[in-house]
Short mmCIF file of C-alpha atoms in Angstrom, two decimals:
data_model
loop_
_atom_site.label_atom_id
_atom_site.label_comp_id
_atom_site.label_asym_id
_atom_site.label_seq_id
_atom_site.Cartn_x
_atom_site.Cartn_y
_atom_site.Cartn_z
CA MET A 856 0.00 0.00 0.00
CA GLU A 857 2.78 2.40 0.93
CA HIS A 858 4.63 2.03 -2.37
CA GLU A 859 1.45 2.47 -4.40
CA ASN A 860 0.89 5.85 -2.76
CA LYS A 861 4.40 7.23 -2.93
CA ASN A 862 4.27 11.02 -3.32
CA GLN A 863 0.50 10.95 -3.80
CA ASN A 864 -0.97 11.94 -0.42
CA ALA A 865 -1.94 15.59 -0.04
CA PHE A 866 -1.89 15.67 3.75
CA GLY A 867 -0.18 13.79 6.56
CA MET A 868 -1.28 13.35 10.18
CA ILE A 869 0.90 12.31 13.10
CA GLY A 870 -1.17 11.14 16.07
CA LEU A 871 -4.05 8.80 15.32
CA GLY A 872 -6.12 9.24 18.44
CA THR A 873 -9.80 10.07 18.07
CA MET A 874 -9.15 13.66 16.97
CA GLY A 875 -6.42 12.77 14.48
CA SER A 876 -8.34 9.85 13.00
CA ASN A 877 -11.57 11.85 12.71
CA LEU A 878 -9.81 14.77 11.05
CA LEU A 879 -8.17 12.45 8.53
CA GLN A 880 -11.55 10.92 7.69
CA ASN A 881 -12.94 14.41 7.24
CA ILE A 882 -10.12 15.25 4.81
CA ALA A 883 -10.57 11.98 2.94
CA ASP A 884 -14.32 12.55 2.64
CA HIS A 885 -13.55 15.73 0.72
CA GLY A 886 -11.55 13.88 -1.88
CA TYR A 887 -8.00 14.38 -0.60
CA PRO A 888 -5.71 11.34 -0.34
CA CYS A 889 -4.05 11.47 3.07
CA ALA A 890 -1.64 9.57 5.28
CA GLY A 891 -1.61 8.84 8.98
CA TYR A 892 1.30 7.88 11.21
CA ASP A 893 1.41 6.65 14.78
CA ASN A 894 3.90 4.65 16.80
CA SER A 895 0.97 2.51 17.94
CA VAL A 896 0.55 -0.34 15.44
CA ASP A 897 -3.02 -0.88 16.68
CA LYS A 898 -4.00 2.68 15.79
CA VAL A 899 -2.40 2.37 12.35
CA ASN A 900 -4.24 -0.90 11.75
CA ALA A 901 -7.52 0.66 12.89
CA LEU A 902 -7.00 3.46 10.37
CA ASN A 903 -6.30 1.05 7.52
CA HIS A 904 -9.29 -1.09 8.47
CA LEU A 905 -11.56 1.87 7.72
CA ASN A 906 -11.21 0.69 4.12
CA ASN A 907 -11.24 4.26 2.84
CA GLN A 908 -9.27 4.42 -0.41
CA ASN A 909 -8.16 7.97 0.41
CA ILE A 910 -6.63 7.05 3.79
CA HIS A 911 -3.30 5.25 4.22
CA GLY A 912 -1.81 4.35 7.61
CA TYR A 913 1.91 3.99 8.30
CA SER A 914 3.97 2.82 11.22
CA ASP A 915 7.27 3.89 9.63
CA LEU A 916 7.96 7.63 9.68
CA LYS A 917 10.12 7.68 6.54
CA GLU A 918 7.55 5.73 4.51
CA PHE A 919 4.88 8.07 5.84
CA THR A 920 6.67 11.25 4.72
CA ASP A 921 7.75 9.66 1.42
CA SER A 922 4.07 9.14 0.62
CA LEU A 923 3.38 12.89 0.70
CA LYS A 924 3.26 15.31 -2.20
CA SER A 925 5.79 18.12 -2.19
CA PRO A 926 5.78 20.49 -0.41
CA LYS A 927 4.96 17.92 2.24
CA THR A 928 2.32 18.92 4.76
CA VAL A 929 2.46 17.17 8.13
CA MET A 930 0.05 17.96 10.96
CA LEU A 931 0.73 16.98 14.57
CA LEU A 932 -2.13 16.07 16.89
CA VAL A 933 -0.12 14.93 19.88
CA PRO A 934 -0.11 16.07 23.53
CA ALA A 935 1.29 19.56 24.05
CA GLY A 936 4.75 20.06 25.50
CA GLU A 937 7.91 18.00 25.10
CA ILE A 938 6.24 15.44 22.84
CA VAL A 939 5.70 18.10 20.17
CA ASP A 940 9.38 19.03 20.26
CA SER A 941 10.35 15.36 20.10
CA VAL A 942 8.19 14.69 17.04
CA ILE A 943 9.45 17.83 15.29
CA LYS A 944 13.02 16.67 15.91
CA GLU A 945 12.24 13.32 14.26
CA LEU A 946 10.57 15.07 11.33
CA LEU A 947 13.61 17.24 10.67
CA ALA A 948 15.45 14.09 9.61
CA VAL A 949 12.87 13.18 6.95
CA LEU A 950 11.54 16.53 5.69
CA ASP A 951 13.08 18.99 3.27
CA GLN A 952 13.33 22.76 3.23
CA GLY A 953 10.04 24.26 2.14
CA ASP A 954 7.94 21.51 3.75
CA ILE A 955 5.15 22.41 6.17
CA ILE A 956 4.66 21.36 9.80
CA ILE A 957 1.32 22.13 11.48
CA ASP A 958 0.92 21.82 15.25
CA GLY A 959 -2.80 21.26 15.75
CA GLY A 960 -2.65 20.54 19.48
CA ASN A 961 -3.29 22.85 22.42
CA SER A 962 0.27 24.14 22.64
CA HIS A 963 1.17 27.14 24.77
CA TYR A 964 1.64 30.11 22.50
CA THR A 965 5.12 30.79 23.88
CA ASP A 966 6.21 27.32 22.73
CA THR A 967 4.73 28.02 19.31
CA GLU A 968 6.62 31.31 19.16
CA ARG A 969 9.89 29.47 19.83
CA ARG A 970 9.18 26.66 17.37
CA TYR A 971 8.21 29.08 14.63
CA LYS A 972 11.57 30.85 14.85
CA GLU A 973 13.57 27.63 15.12
CA LEU A 974 11.92 26.07 12.07
CA GLU A 975 12.09 29.30 10.09
CA ASP A 976 15.85 29.26 10.61
CA LYS A 977 15.93 25.70 9.23
CA GLY A 978 13.94 26.64 6.13
CA LEU A 979 10.69 24.88 7.11
CA HIS A 980 7.24 26.45 7.30
CA PHE A 981 5.49 26.22 10.65
CA VAL A 982 1.81 26.75 11.40
CA GLY A 983 0.46 26.75 14.95
CA MET A 984 -3.23 25.97 14.58
CA GLY A 985 -5.88 25.84 17.25
CA VAL A 986 -8.63 23.32 16.49
CA SER A 987 -11.97 23.47 18.29
CA GLY A 988 -15.06 21.33 18.10
CA GLY A 989 -14.07 18.13 19.84
CA GLU A 990 -14.33 14.70 18.26
CA GLU A 991 -17.55 15.45 16.40
CA GLY A 992 -16.17 18.74 15.10
CA ALA A 993 -13.04 17.06 13.79
CA ARG A 994 -15.18 14.53 11.91
CA ARG A 995 -17.92 16.84 10.59
CA GLY A 996 -16.39 20.31 10.56
CA PRO A 997 -14.28 22.08 13.20
CA SER A 998 -13.39 25.72 13.69
CA MET A 999 -9.69 26.19 13.00
CA MET A 1000 -7.36 29.00 13.99
CA PRO A 1001 -4.09 28.77 12.01
CA GLY A 1002 -1.31 31.29 12.53
CA GLY A 1003 2.36 31.56 11.71
CA ASP A 1004 3.61 31.19 8.17
CA LYS A 1005 1.24 32.96 5.74
CA GLU A 1006 2.85 31.34 2.69
CA ALA A 1007 2.23 27.90 4.16
CA TYR A 1008 -1.35 28.81 5.02
CA GLU A 1009 -2.07 29.67 1.40
CA ILE A 1010 -0.90 26.18 0.40
CA ILE A 1011 -3.07 24.34 2.96
CA LYS A 1012 -5.99 26.79 2.79
CA PRO A 1013 -8.04 24.83 0.18
CA ILE A 1014 -8.05 21.70 2.36
CA LEU A 1015 -8.80 23.59 5.58
CA GLU A 1016 -11.68 25.50 4.01
CA LYS A 1017 -13.19 22.25 2.76
CA ILE A 1018 -13.06 20.42 6.08
CA ALA A 1019 -14.12 23.34 8.30
CA ALA A 1020 -17.66 23.90 9.49
CA HIS A 1021 -19.58 26.42 7.39
CA VAL A 1022 -21.83 29.26 8.55
CA ASN A 1023 -23.87 31.11 5.93
CA GLY A 1024 -21.80 29.34 3.29
CA GLU A 1025 -18.49 30.58 4.76
CA PRO A 1026 -15.82 28.28 6.26
CA THR A 1027 -14.98 28.64 9.95
CA VAL A 1028 -11.27 28.95 9.32
CA GLY A 1029 -9.03 31.91 8.54
CA PHE A 1030 -5.45 33.04 8.92
CA MET A 1031 -5.21 34.47 12.41
CA GLY A 1032 -1.89 36.28 12.18
CA ASP A 1033 1.86 36.04 12.53
CA ARG A 1034 4.01 33.56 14.48
CA SER A 1035 2.09 32.20 17.51
CA ALA A 1036 -1.17 34.03 16.78
CA GLY A 1037 -3.18 30.86 16.14
CA HIS A 1038 -2.44 29.27 19.48
CA PHE A 1039 -2.89 32.59 21.32
CA VAL A 1040 -6.38 32.88 19.83
CA LYS A 1041 -7.19 29.25 20.71
CA MET A 1042 -5.98 29.84 24.27
CA VAL A 1043 -8.37 32.78 24.67
CA HIS A 1044 -11.16 30.70 23.10
CA ASN A 1045 -10.61 28.10 25.81
CA GLY A 1046 -10.58 30.74 28.53
CA ILE A 1047 -13.99 31.97 27.37
CA GLU A 1048 -15.12 28.34 27.31
CA TYR A 1049 -14.12 27.95 30.98
CA ALA A 1050 -16.05 31.11 31.87
CA ILE A 1051 -19.28 30.12 30.14
CA MET A 1052 -19.20 26.60 31.56
CA GLN A 1053 -18.81 28.09 35.04
CA LEU A 1054 -21.75 30.44 34.44
CA ILE A 1055 -23.94 27.54 33.32
CA SER A 1056 -22.99 25.54 36.42
CA GLU A 1057 -23.86 28.51 38.64
CA SER A 1058 -27.25 28.94 36.96
CA TYR A 1059 -27.81 25.21 37.66
CA GLU A 1060 -26.97 25.84 41.32
CA ILE A 1061 -29.46 28.70 41.53
CA MET A 1062 -32.27 26.65 40.00
CA LYS A 1063 -31.53 23.49 41.99
CA LYS A 1064 -30.62 24.94 45.37
CA GLY A 1065 -32.34 28.31 45.36
CA LEU A 1066 -35.50 27.72 43.34
CA GLN A 1067 -35.77 24.05 44.41
CA MET A 1068 -36.37 22.93 40.82
CA ASP A 1069 -36.08 19.29 39.76
CA ASN A 1070 -34.01 18.05 36.83
CA SER A 1071 -36.87 17.97 34.34
CA GLN A 1072 -37.76 21.59 35.15
CA ILE A 1073 -34.12 22.65 34.80
CA HIS A 1074 -33.98 20.81 31.47
CA GLU A 1075 -36.94 22.84 30.21
CA VAL A 1076 -35.24 26.11 31.20
CA TYR A 1077 -32.05 25.27 29.33
CA LYS A 1078 -34.07 24.08 26.35
CA LYS A 1079 -35.98 27.39 26.30
CA TRP A 1080 -32.78 29.41 26.62
CA ASN A 1081 -31.21 27.50 23.76
CA GLU A 1082 -34.14 28.33 21.52
CA GLY A 1083 -33.70 32.08 22.01
CA HIS A 1084 -30.97 34.69 22.05
CA LEU A 1085 -28.82 32.54 24.36
CA LYS A 1086 -28.60 29.76 21.77
CA SER A 1087 -25.18 28.12 21.94
CA TYR A 1088 -23.39 24.81 21.69
CA LEU A 1089 -22.70 24.69 25.43
CA LEU A 1090 -26.39 25.20 26.28
CA GLU A 1091 -27.32 22.64 23.65
CA ILE A 1092 -25.18 19.93 25.24
CA THR A 1093 -26.35 20.99 28.71
CA THR A 1094 -29.93 20.41 27.57
CA ASP A 1095 -28.95 16.91 26.45
CA ILE A 1096 -27.16 16.18 29.73
CA PHE A 1097 -30.37 16.88 31.63
CA THR A 1098 -32.15 14.01 29.83
CA TYR A 1099 -29.42 11.36 29.77
CA LYS A 1100 -29.93 8.19 31.81
CA ASN A 1101 -27.87 5.02 31.65
CA GLU A 1102 -29.78 2.01 30.43
CA GLY A 1103 -31.63 0.36 33.30
CA GLU A 1104 -31.32 3.36 35.62
CA ASN A 1105 -34.10 5.77 36.52
CA HIS A 1106 -31.94 8.73 37.49
CA LEU A 1107 -29.85 11.14 35.45
CA LEU A 1108 -26.24 10.18 34.91
CA LEU A 1109 -25.46 13.77 35.98
CA ASP A 1110 -26.58 12.98 39.51
CA SER A 1111 -23.96 10.21 39.76
CA ILE A 1112 -21.02 12.30 38.57
CA ARG A 1113 -18.59 13.54 41.23
CA ASP A 1114 -18.40 17.32 41.67
CA GLU A 1115 -14.64 17.51 41.04
CA ALA A 1116 -13.91 19.27 37.75
CA LYS A 1117 -10.68 18.55 35.92
CA ALA A 1118 -8.72 20.90 33.65
CA LYS A 1119 -5.96 20.61 31.05
CA GLY A 1120 -4.43 24.01 31.74
CA THR A 1121 -5.56 26.24 28.90
CA GLY A 1122 -7.85 28.28 31.13
CA LYS A 1123 -4.96 28.86 33.52
CA TRP A 1124 -2.78 29.94 30.59
CA THR A 1125 -5.40 32.52 29.63
CA SER A 1126 -5.42 34.01 33.12
CA GLN A 1127 -1.63 34.02 33.25
CA ALA A 1128 -1.37 35.74 29.86
CA ALA A 1129 -3.95 38.34 30.91
CA MET A 1130 -2.05 39.09 34.11
CA ASP A 1131 1.21 39.38 32.17
CA LEU A 1132 -0.51 41.94 29.94
CA HIS A 1133 -2.01 43.75 32.99
CA LEU A 1134 -5.50 43.06 31.72
CA PRO A 1135 -8.45 41.96 33.89
CA THR A 1136 -10.30 38.76 32.95
CA PRO A 1137 -12.04 38.05 36.29
CA ILE A 1138 -14.72 35.68 34.99
CA ILE A 1139 -12.10 33.45 33.38
CA ASP A 1140 -9.89 33.71 36.48
CA ILE A 1141 -12.67 32.67 38.84
CA ALA A 1142 -13.72 29.82 36.54
CA VAL A 1143 -10.20 28.41 36.80
CA SER A 1144 -10.17 28.90 40.58
CA MET A 1145 -13.54 27.18 41.06
CA ARG A 1146 -12.31 24.07 39.23
CA ASP A 1147 -9.37 24.05 41.60
CA LEU A 1148 -11.67 24.50 44.60
CA SER A 1149 -13.93 21.69 43.39
CA SER A 1150 -10.96 19.31 43.59
CA LEU A 1151 -10.62 19.97 47.34
CA LYS A 1152 -13.48 17.60 48.08
CA GLU A 1153 -12.30 16.37 51.48
CA LEU A 1154 -11.77 19.89 52.77
CA ARG A 1155 -15.17 20.95 51.48
CA VAL A 1156 -16.85 18.04 53.23
CA GLN A 1157 -15.14 18.98 56.51
CA ALA A 1158 -16.10 22.65 56.12
CA SER A 1159 -19.73 21.76 55.35
CA LYS A 1160 -20.00 20.18 58.78
CA ILE A 1161 -18.49 23.20 60.55
CA TYR A 1162 -20.46 25.79 58.55
CA PRO A 1163 -23.85 24.25 57.67
CA ASP A 1164 -26.50 26.17 55.74
CA VAL A 1165 -28.27 28.49 58.14
CA THR A 1166 -30.37 30.55 55.73
CA GLU A 1167 -33.66 29.67 54.10
CA MET A 1168 -32.69 28.33 50.67
CA GLN A 1169 -36.13 28.56 49.07
CA TYR A 1170 -36.53 31.76 47.10
CA GLN A 1171 -39.82 33.46 47.77
CA GLU A 1172 -40.24 35.17 44.39
CA ASN A 1173 -42.56 33.99 41.62
CA LYS A 1174 -40.56 31.25 39.93
CA SER A 1175 -41.51 32.12 36.36
CA ASP A 1176 -40.65 35.80 36.81
CA TYR A 1177 -37.44 34.90 38.54
CA LEU A 1178 -36.34 32.66 35.70
CA ASP A 1179 -36.71 35.63 33.36
CA LYS A 1180 -34.36 37.56 35.62
CA LEU A 1181 -31.95 34.62 35.65
CA GLU A 1182 -32.00 34.52 31.86
CA ASP A 1183 -31.13 38.24 31.80
CA ALA A 1184 -28.37 37.66 34.34
CA PHE A 1185 -26.91 34.83 32.29
CA TYR A 1186 -26.97 36.98 29.15
CA PHE A 1187 -25.24 39.82 30.99
CA ALA A 1188 -22.49 37.59 32.38
CA MET A 1189 -22.02 35.73 29.10
CA VAL A 1190 -21.55 39.01 27.22
CA SER A 1191 -19.02 40.10 29.82
CA ALA A 1192 -17.10 36.82 29.43
CA TYR A 1193 -16.86 37.26 25.67
CA ALA A 1194 -15.97 40.93 26.11
CA GLN A 1195 -13.10 40.12 28.47
CA GLY A 1196 -11.78 37.50 26.06
CA MET A 1197 -11.98 39.84 23.06
CA HIS A 1198 -10.24 42.57 25.06
CA LEU A 1199 -7.42 40.14 25.81
CA LEU A 1200 -7.11 39.44 22.08
CA TYR A 1201 -6.98 43.18 21.41
CA GLN A 1202 -4.28 43.70 24.03
CA GLY A 1203 -2.31 40.65 22.93
CA ASN A 1204 -2.35 41.98 19.40
CA GLU A 1205 -1.02 45.33 20.59
CA GLU A 1206 1.76 43.67 22.56
CA PHE A 1207 2.82 40.90 20.18
CA LYS A 1208 2.07 42.55 16.81
CA TYR A 1209 0.16 39.54 15.51
CA ASN A 1210 -1.96 41.45 12.96
CA LEU A 1211 -5.13 39.88 14.38
CA ASN A 1212 -8.51 40.76 12.92
CA LEU A 1213 -11.04 40.49 15.73
CA ASP A 1214 -13.99 40.41 13.34
CA LEU A 1215 -12.48 37.40 11.55
CA ILE A 1216 -11.96 35.63 14.87
CA ALA A 1217 -15.60 36.18 15.86
CA LYS A 1218 -16.66 35.10 12.39
CA ILE A 1219 -14.90 31.72 12.52
CA TRP A 1220 -16.09 31.10 16.08
CA ARG A 1221 -19.72 31.22 14.92
CA GLY A 1222 -19.60 27.55 13.90
CA GLY A 1223 -17.69 24.37 14.62
CA CYS A 1224 -16.16 25.46 17.93
CA ILE A 1225 -17.15 24.85 21.54
CA ILE A 1226 -18.04 28.51 22.27
CA ARG A 1227 -20.18 29.01 19.16
CA SER A 1228 -23.31 30.95 20.00
CA GLU A 1229 -25.94 33.26 18.62
CA PHE A 1230 -24.23 36.19 20.35
CA LEU A 1231 -21.11 35.79 18.21
CA GLU A 1232 -23.11 37.31 15.36
CA ASP A 1233 -23.30 40.50 17.46
CA ILE A 1234 -19.58 40.33 18.22
CA TYR A 1235 -18.77 39.86 14.54
CA ALA A 1236 -21.00 42.79 13.62
CA ALA A 1237 -19.40 45.03 16.25
CA PHE A 1238 -15.81 44.44 15.12
CA ASN A 1239 -16.76 44.37 11.47
CA LYS A 1240 -18.30 47.83 11.88
CA ASN A 1241 -15.34 49.13 13.88
CA PRO A 1242 -12.14 47.05 13.46
CA LYS A 1243 -10.38 49.32 15.98
CA LEU A 1244 -12.97 48.77 18.71
CA GLN A 1245 -10.97 48.37 21.93
CA HIS A 1246 -13.67 46.79 24.05
CA LEU A 1247 -16.91 45.06 23.14
CA LEU A 1248 -18.85 46.85 25.89
CA LEU A 1249 -18.21 50.14 24.07
CA ASP A 1250 -20.23 49.03 21.06
CA GLU A 1251 -23.58 50.86 20.98
CA THR A 1252 -25.66 47.85 19.95
CA VAL A 1253 -24.14 45.61 22.62
CA ALA A 1254 -24.51 48.38 25.23
CA GLU A 1255 -28.18 48.75 24.41
CA SER A 1256 -28.98 45.06 24.93
CA LEU A 1257 -26.68 44.76 27.94
CA THR A 1258 -28.34 47.69 29.71
CA LYS A 1259 -31.70 45.92 29.55
CA SER A 1260 -30.27 42.95 31.43
CA ILE A 1261 -28.70 44.92 34.30
CA PRO A 1262 -31.72 44.64 36.67
CA GLY A 1263 -31.63 40.87 36.24
CA ILE A 1264 -27.96 40.46 37.14
CA ARG A 1265 -28.29 42.76 40.17
CA THR A 1266 -31.28 40.80 41.48
CA VAL A 1267 -29.68 37.41 40.94
CA VAL A 1268 -26.34 38.31 42.53
CA SER A 1269 -27.85 40.02 45.58
CA ASP A 1270 -30.34 37.20 46.19
CA ALA A 1271 -27.67 34.52 45.87
CA VAL A 1272 -25.54 36.27 48.48
CA THR A 1273 -28.54 36.56 50.80
CA HIS A 1274 -29.40 32.87 50.41
CA GLY A 1275 -25.86 31.56 50.79
CA ILE A 1276 -25.48 30.38 47.21
CA SER A 1277 -22.05 30.69 45.60
CA ILE A 1278 -22.11 32.34 42.17
CA PRO A 1279 -18.61 33.83 41.86
CA ALA A 1280 -18.63 34.15 38.07
CA PHE A 1281 -21.94 36.05 38.03
CA SER A 1282 -20.62 38.25 40.82
CA ALA A 1283 -17.35 38.84 38.98
CA ALA A 1284 -19.25 39.84 35.84
CA LEU A 1285 -21.23 42.46 37.74
CA SER A 1286 -18.28 43.83 39.70
CA TYR A 1287 -16.17 44.06 36.56
CA PHE A 1288 -18.95 45.99 34.83
CA ASP A 1289 -19.48 48.38 37.74
CA ASP A 1290 -15.78 49.24 37.85
CA PHE A 1291 -15.44 49.33 34.06
CA ARG A 1292 -18.18 51.98 33.86
CA SER A 1293 -16.67 53.99 36.75
CA GLU A 1294 -14.92 57.22 35.81
CA ASN A 1295 -13.31 57.21 39.26
CA MET A 1296 -12.26 54.08 41.12
CA PRO A 1297 -11.10 54.00 44.78
CA THR A 1298 -7.61 52.97 43.66
CA ASN A 1299 -6.27 56.44 44.50
CA LEU A 1300 -6.24 55.14 48.08
CA ILE A 1301 -4.16 52.12 47.01
CA GLN A 1302 -1.65 54.47 45.39
CA ALA A 1303 -1.44 56.49 48.62
CA GLN A 1304 -0.91 53.31 50.64
CA ARG A 1305 1.81 52.08 48.27
CA ASP A 1306 3.60 55.38 48.54
CA TYR A 1307 3.23 55.40 52.34
CA PHE A 1308 4.81 51.99 53.00
CA GLY A 1309 7.11 51.67 50.00
CA SER A 1310 7.77 55.11 48.50
CA HIS A 1311 6.27 53.86 45.23
CA THR A 1312 5.14 57.40 44.25
CA TYR A 1313 1.86 58.57 42.76
CA GLU A 1314 0.51 60.98 40.14
CA LEU A 1315 -1.80 63.95 40.77
CA LYS A 1316 -4.95 65.07 39.00
CA GLY A 1317 -4.29 67.91 36.59
CA LYS A 1318 -0.59 68.12 37.40
CA GLU A 1319 2.32 66.65 35.45
CA GLY A 1320 4.99 64.58 37.15
CA VAL A 1321 5.47 61.83 39.72
CA PHE A 1322 5.26 62.58 43.43
CA HIS A 1323 6.19 61.13 46.80
CA THR A 1324 5.11 62.16 50.29
CA GLU A 1325 6.70 61.55 53.70
CA TRP A 1326 3.35 60.47 55.13
CA MET A 1327 4.60 59.49 58.57
CA ASP A 1328 5.94 62.97 59.32
CA ASN A 1329 2.54 64.55 58.73
CA SER A 1330 0.64 61.86 60.66
CA LYS A 1331 2.51 62.81 63.86
CA ASN A 1332 1.20 66.39 63.75
#
């Protein structure tokens, strides 16, 4: 089989796990002969047993690369970190100058930055590409965020546009920008994903614990939300989760799942990048922290016995009216999560000179990816109208709809605090907004304190220069 396909395959994939295999099948379905390589013979055999004439599996790296058309295009879907570097090192022995390496995993953008420069020096094209959509997206149409070598992108663009999801006839893929831009964008995408998942879990807590609703009632709420302006992939799968029962069981599988959320690190990376850029992303930050807190199960059990619920958990308000307020609150917080993510992209672009187009990013997120939602149409429209828009909350159309939802978020947050229900992401959304819209924050006091104990200086209103005061001398008078 290998010899028959020498120099005939248009695309090569290293890593034949579910994502890699599904993506190869997607490529093959669109008429492109492709090759897959893995050091697991079982995975190679499984690929060949698909009996797809456009797919050819290899367990020898040299035979794999020899089967590719020139310039050879090889995509890696392997775990991020040292494994990527190891595979690239092996590829350098069997690829030629002008060939293309695509890293399609969730690599940290700083690693992609380094690899781009190293491979550029060796005469190879490197593309760091975020891929979103999970297993189903890989098979039927993902959203893809390639960045790095523009020349290489133009070569692989026809294949990527074919296999991507399509919204309004347009593929959910586009060139993000220079060097590590693709993985930076994917990192922010994942940070927004963390935030929205946390918001959904908190709305679940309010309905279950505060409104004393059963699973079928909660299912109906999510179903209703997903049929309106909150329509999104994450609400769609949440709706499904609230109906799923294992065969032979009469309770939801959800009720048997432990409340300890795992994470692969991309949300943390988003928070770290935001802090490095001195940019607030509190909803993303708290979403990461709450996953960490959820893992402290034993401590939480101990604390629950020391600090039991002492407030009346049943909300007294009309349930139907309150659910309308909760829907408004969710919309408000969701908009804020997207806004914080888009602001991070704006700031990252300023710092790293990626040449990002925020409207294009919103456009390709509308389909195929995990954070696809109806609201992304509004984000796309905002940045398409004003490509230099610094912050989504400054867009007039967004501001108009957001303002209508303010009473809902204020009611939900204050009631949750009163009833002892933890909704840190909702709270963070509201606090961020209230400070963002504040012409004057109380941080002048922080500056005075910093100068008092550390001589860190301060600036004065309406007066040029930097100042320091000997505060202790005056306080003695």
